[in-house]
XYZ file of C-alpha atoms in Angstrom:
348
model
C 0.000 0.000 0.000
C 1.222 3.548 -0.720
C 3.117 5.652 1.787
C 1.996 9.297 1.986
C 4.355 11.875 3.482
C 2.616 15.122 4.463
C 5.271 17.813 4.348
C 5.191 21.049 6.328
C 4.404 24.227 4.405
C 7.125 26.869 4.319
C 5.188 29.762 2.792
C 4.552 32.579 5.303
C 0.950 32.721 6.574
C 0.154 29.318 5.063
C -1.749 27.301 7.669
C -3.712 25.035 5.335
C -3.020 21.380 4.661
C -3.825 18.988 1.838
C -4.675 16.194 4.282
C -6.750 16.758 7.416
C -6.487 14.350 10.378
C -9.900 12.795 9.674
C -8.875 11.913 6.105
C -5.515 10.590 7.329
C -7.369 8.278 9.694
C -9.422 6.873 6.787
C -6.316 6.247 4.687
C -4.623 4.425 7.545
C -7.724 2.309 8.066
C -7.513 1.370 4.383
C -3.920 0.189 4.802
C -1.930 3.278 3.827
C 1.116 4.487 5.725
C 0.950 8.197 6.580
C 3.897 10.211 7.868
C 3.329 13.805 8.974
C 6.061 16.383 9.455
C 6.008 18.467 12.595
C 4.804 22.008 11.902
C 3.922 24.696 14.427
C 1.974 26.849 11.964
C -0.394 24.179 10.671
C -4.069 24.732 11.487
C -4.338 21.185 12.867
C -2.216 20.278 15.873
C 0.371 17.532 15.435
C -1.339 15.659 18.259
C -4.440 15.284 16.092
C -2.424 13.457 13.458
C -0.760 11.268 16.059
C -4.186 10.368 17.452
C -5.298 9.454 13.917
C -2.478 6.900 13.728
C 0.048 8.880 11.712
C 3.796 8.582 12.210
C 5.206 11.989 13.195
C 8.514 12.920 11.566
C 10.794 15.987 11.855
C 10.055 19.273 10.127
C 11.211 19.459 6.481
C 12.559 15.893 6.518
C 10.907 14.843 3.246
C 14.175 14.879 1.227
C 15.248 11.861 3.315
C 11.911 10.047 3.051
C 11.915 6.535 1.557
C 12.094 6.789 -2.230
C 8.699 5.135 -2.741
C 6.850 7.848 -0.769
C 4.324 10.228 -2.239
C 5.277 13.639 -0.823
C 2.053 15.600 -0.364
C 1.882 19.368 0.114
C 0.142 22.479 -1.131
C 2.450 25.333 -2.059
C 5.846 25.487 -3.721
C 8.810 23.496 -2.496
C 11.253 25.524 -0.392
C 14.623 26.326 -1.965
C 17.339 25.531 -2.524
C 15.872 22.356 -3.907
C 17.365 19.010 -2.920
C 17.177 16.041 -5.264
C 13.593 15.640 -6.480
C 13.562 11.857 -6.514
C 10.090 11.337 -5.049
C 6.625 11.593 -6.519
C 5.378 15.003 -5.386
C 1.731 15.993 -5.151
C 1.261 19.774 -4.837
C 0.379 22.991 -6.687
C 3.568 23.568 -8.677
C 2.300 26.402 -10.911
C 4.483 25.221 -13.768
C 2.172 23.854 -16.449
C 1.086 27.225 -17.840
C 4.698 28.254 -18.431
C 4.957 30.353 -15.291
C 8.269 31.800 -14.198
C 10.847 29.049 -13.601
C 8.712 26.260 -15.086
C 11.391 24.830 -17.346
C 14.020 24.599 -14.610
C 11.591 22.902 -12.214
C 10.341 20.299 -14.687
C 13.838 19.573 -15.939
C 14.922 19.059 -12.344
C 12.123 16.578 -11.698
C 12.897 14.642 -14.860
C 16.648 14.693 -14.283
C 16.433 13.536 -10.662
C 14.011 10.732 -11.447
C 11.062 12.251 -9.595
C 7.559 12.933 -10.837
C 5.165 15.832 -10.407
C 1.488 15.021 -9.866
C 0.096 18.536 -9.914
C -2.989 19.053 -7.734
C -4.324 21.649 -10.150
C -4.461 19.050 -12.928
C -5.901 16.031 -11.144
C -8.991 15.553 -13.308
C -11.912 13.153 -13.384
C -13.160 11.419 -16.531
C -15.127 14.560 -17.471
C -12.107 16.838 -17.208
C -13.252 18.421 -13.942
C -10.789 18.989 -11.142
C -10.854 16.363 -8.405
C -10.180 18.839 -5.604
C -9.962 22.621 -5.425
C -9.852 25.449 -2.914
C -11.752 27.658 -5.336
C -14.882 28.246 -3.256
C -12.890 29.495 -0.273
C -10.527 31.516 -2.467
C -13.516 33.372 -3.886
C -15.091 33.824 -0.460
C -11.879 35.236 1.048
C -11.077 37.330 -2.032
C -14.465 39.006 -1.908
C -13.990 39.680 1.802
C -10.632 41.361 1.244
C -12.055 43.356 -1.647
C -14.752 44.807 0.603
C -12.198 45.547 3.336
C -9.905 47.288 0.858
C -12.712 49.461 -0.532
C -13.835 50.534 2.939
C -10.237 51.355 3.904
C -9.740 53.761 0.996
C -8.296 56.298 0.454
C -5.995 54.581 2.950
C -4.378 51.189 2.355
C -5.719 47.877 3.567
C -4.101 46.697 6.809
C -2.266 43.364 7.007
C -4.700 40.453 7.009
C -4.729 37.294 9.101
C -6.691 34.089 9.446
C -10.074 33.523 11.081
C -11.385 30.635 13.133
C -14.392 30.269 10.833
C -16.386 32.155 8.243
C -18.905 33.435 10.805
C -16.139 35.434 12.519
C -15.142 36.934 9.179
C -18.736 37.784 8.229
C -19.354 39.411 11.620
C -16.330 41.685 11.167
C -17.400 42.655 7.657
C -20.960 43.374 8.799
C -19.637 45.716 11.484
C -17.452 47.515 8.932
C -20.341 47.998 6.518
C -22.683 49.218 9.253
C -20.180 51.878 10.284
C -19.749 53.105 6.696
C -22.055 55.066 4.426
C -20.609 53.290 1.383
C -22.494 50.444 -0.256
C -20.078 48.967 -2.800
C -21.103 47.415 -6.098
C -19.222 44.277 -7.105
C -18.788 42.515 -10.447
C -17.651 38.875 -10.541
C -16.319 37.319 -13.748
C -16.393 33.534 -13.565
C -19.450 33.619 -11.315
C -20.623 30.074 -12.088
C -17.388 28.334 -11.138
C -16.255 27.195 -7.705
C -14.343 30.394 -7.063
C -17.090 32.671 -8.334
C -19.750 30.864 -6.322
C -17.748 31.449 -3.138
C -17.396 35.135 -3.918
C -21.097 35.417 -4.748
C -22.017 33.683 -1.496
C -20.123 36.233 0.575
C -21.869 39.047 -1.300
C -25.264 37.444 -0.647
C -24.477 37.017 3.046
C -23.662 40.729 3.297
C -26.436 41.985 1.030
C -24.008 43.557 -1.454
C -25.240 44.451 -4.948
C -23.459 42.086 -7.322
C -23.188 41.683 -11.091
C -22.570 38.065 -12.067
C -20.768 37.364 -15.350
C -19.678 34.076 -16.833
C -19.116 32.576 -20.299
C -22.144 34.138 -21.962
C -21.233 37.673 -20.942
C -17.559 37.333 -21.868
C -17.822 35.271 -25.066
C -17.041 38.227 -27.342
C -13.702 38.812 -25.611
C -12.386 41.754 -23.621
C -11.501 44.337 -22.607
C -14.754 45.039 -20.751
C -15.312 48.720 -19.913
C -18.473 47.715 -17.989
C -16.178 46.647 -15.157
C -15.373 50.315 -14.551
C -18.957 50.982 -13.419
C -18.428 48.931 -10.233
C -16.470 49.598 -7.041
C -14.882 46.149 -6.884
C -13.955 43.675 -9.619
C -13.321 40.022 -8.731
C -11.593 37.897 -11.363
C -12.531 34.287 -10.641
C -11.749 32.752 -14.030
C -9.467 29.714 -14.301
C -7.746 30.387 -17.637
C -6.300 27.411 -19.536
C -5.412 29.132 -22.812
C -4.658 32.560 -24.235
C -7.589 34.933 -23.860
C -8.134 38.646 -24.589
C -7.485 40.744 -21.464
C -10.398 41.705 -19.249
C -8.794 45.059 -18.452
C -5.842 47.008 -19.800
C -3.967 50.093 -18.614
C -5.604 52.044 -21.423
C -9.114 51.090 -20.290
C -8.271 51.936 -16.664
C -7.220 55.426 -17.763
C -10.853 56.160 -18.660
C -13.382 57.630 -16.239
C -14.170 54.929 -13.690
C -15.900 54.096 -10.440
C -13.701 51.024 -10.033
C -11.291 51.324 -7.108
C -10.449 47.701 -6.128
C -9.436 44.727 -8.270
C -9.120 41.304 -6.667
C -7.422 38.816 -8.958
C -8.498 35.668 -7.162
C -7.081 33.519 -9.966
C -3.743 35.276 -9.380
C -1.417 34.219 -12.184
C 0.583 37.342 -13.106
C 3.579 35.385 -14.418
C 1.680 33.285 -16.948
C 1.335 34.089 -20.638
C -2.397 33.463 -20.210
C -2.933 36.179 -17.572
C -6.195 38.025 -18.439
C -5.144 41.002 -16.269
C -1.834 42.181 -17.764
C -1.860 45.263 -15.546
C 0.469 44.024 -12.800
C 3.513 41.798 -12.446
C 3.736 40.821 -8.782
C 1.653 39.007 -6.206
C 0.631 40.607 -2.943
C 0.768 39.001 0.500
C -1.249 38.881 3.695
C 1.281 41.212 5.314
C 0.860 43.653 2.388
C -2.464 42.686 0.834
C -2.942 45.528 -1.641
C -0.850 47.119 -4.348
C -1.723 50.670 -5.358
C -1.906 50.803 -9.134
C -3.191 54.369 -9.479
C -3.549 57.387 -7.223
C -6.100 59.574 -9.015
C -8.638 58.177 -8.538
C -7.388 55.473 -6.207
C -7.112 51.937 -7.602
C -5.804 49.065 -5.468
C -5.125 45.504 -6.544
C -5.150 42.351 -4.394
C -3.446 39.249 -5.803
C -2.710 36.759 -3.018
C -2.032 33.250 -4.265
C -3.230 31.471 -1.107
C -6.410 33.333 -0.203
C -8.125 30.319 1.445
C -5.528 30.612 4.228
C -7.839 33.247 5.694
C -10.120 30.338 6.630
C -7.583 27.527 7.035
C -9.653 24.964 8.927
C -12.803 25.080 6.809
C -10.885 25.220 3.526
C -8.531 22.376 4.531
C -11.347 20.107 5.661
C -13.219 20.763 2.422
C -10.209 20.220 0.151
C -9.055 17.123 2.023
C -12.482 15.499 1.740
C -12.527 16.196 -2.009
C -9.045 14.727 -2.492
C -9.549 11.646 -0.338
C -11.260 9.512 -2.975
C -8.417 10.034 -5.444
C -5.788 9.293 -2.809
C -7.535 6.011 -2.093
C -6.906 5.052 -5.750
C -3.125 5.466 -5.555
C -1.053 4.387 -7.368
C -2.908 3.049 -10.405
C -6.151 5.026 -10.584
C -7.016 6.812 -13.828
C -6.569 10.190 -12.135
C -2.935 9.394 -11.398
C -2.240 7.844 -14.786
C -3.490 11.015 -16.464
C -1.365 13.099 -14.118
C 1.754 11.090 -15.023
C 1.019 11.412 -18.736
C 0.607 15.166 -18.376
C 3.884 15.438 -16.482
C 5.675 13.557 -19.254
C 4.171 15.903 -21.852
C 5.118 19.065 -19.960
C 8.592 17.799 -19.064
C 9.232 17.057 -22.736
C 8.147 20.591 -23.637
C 10.541 21.992 -21.016
C 13.437 20.219 -22.702
C 12.794 21.655 -26.142
């Protein structure tokens, strides 16, 4: 039976996990071995994993894990990279030719390892097996509202919340103390991410314009975005697409003062918002693009970390069925074939 090795996350403010204790317990009951690295920042205490039957191993010890392990994580591997001889399951952000993609894939291929990218684990219908999209949209919409209410000042550093009710209570208090009632437009409203953003808007009673494929079929840019206070991009782009906004469009008269790029892929050739070239962080959530009138942009690539427990439980439960099919399930065979294709492209 497979051996899963849950590595600690090294990204600042990242408290989420790909495998919650409850899911680890089910895998162990099915005959899997599960090793869990110690990590003080993880939303679940190490004792919960020990109680589930996991073997606890030192922090960042995965490079020395047995070669047959599947190393499971979420965000990028910490550098400098050791030998990538294992099969790694995580969000590598390399298959859309993002910055550094060739070097990473060449390293995997050269060291004998394999990348099984979480973003591209697909079912027979081409739909993602597991995604954080709902919670990314929910958190992105929350930060967008906070940023708009903070203007003309800048949004303060953001942190995590125990649950969504705490976050909604804080936002309700902020809206009640303000005379502003923002208008929001969501592009990609029917997807996981867009549905999470729309849910937050419904909970708060915020006027929202919902766009999806029908409204965007003719291709951008879309000057209608400028008529709203907040724009949430929730589109998962797989191929080149006309930009939703450009610097030239933003120079026109606008109401728009906050952009939240929930999809957050500024380094990809497919980026539909070619108006910025850096991600933001929870310690510095917003980037000021323009001063007159004010326009701030939020592009945090791990937004669900605002609600780490709920988002981790949800993602882990989605992923569990596929993990149970290791190593020979169709999901994993497709993932290996895709890795081979992308690695070959990196060597051209």
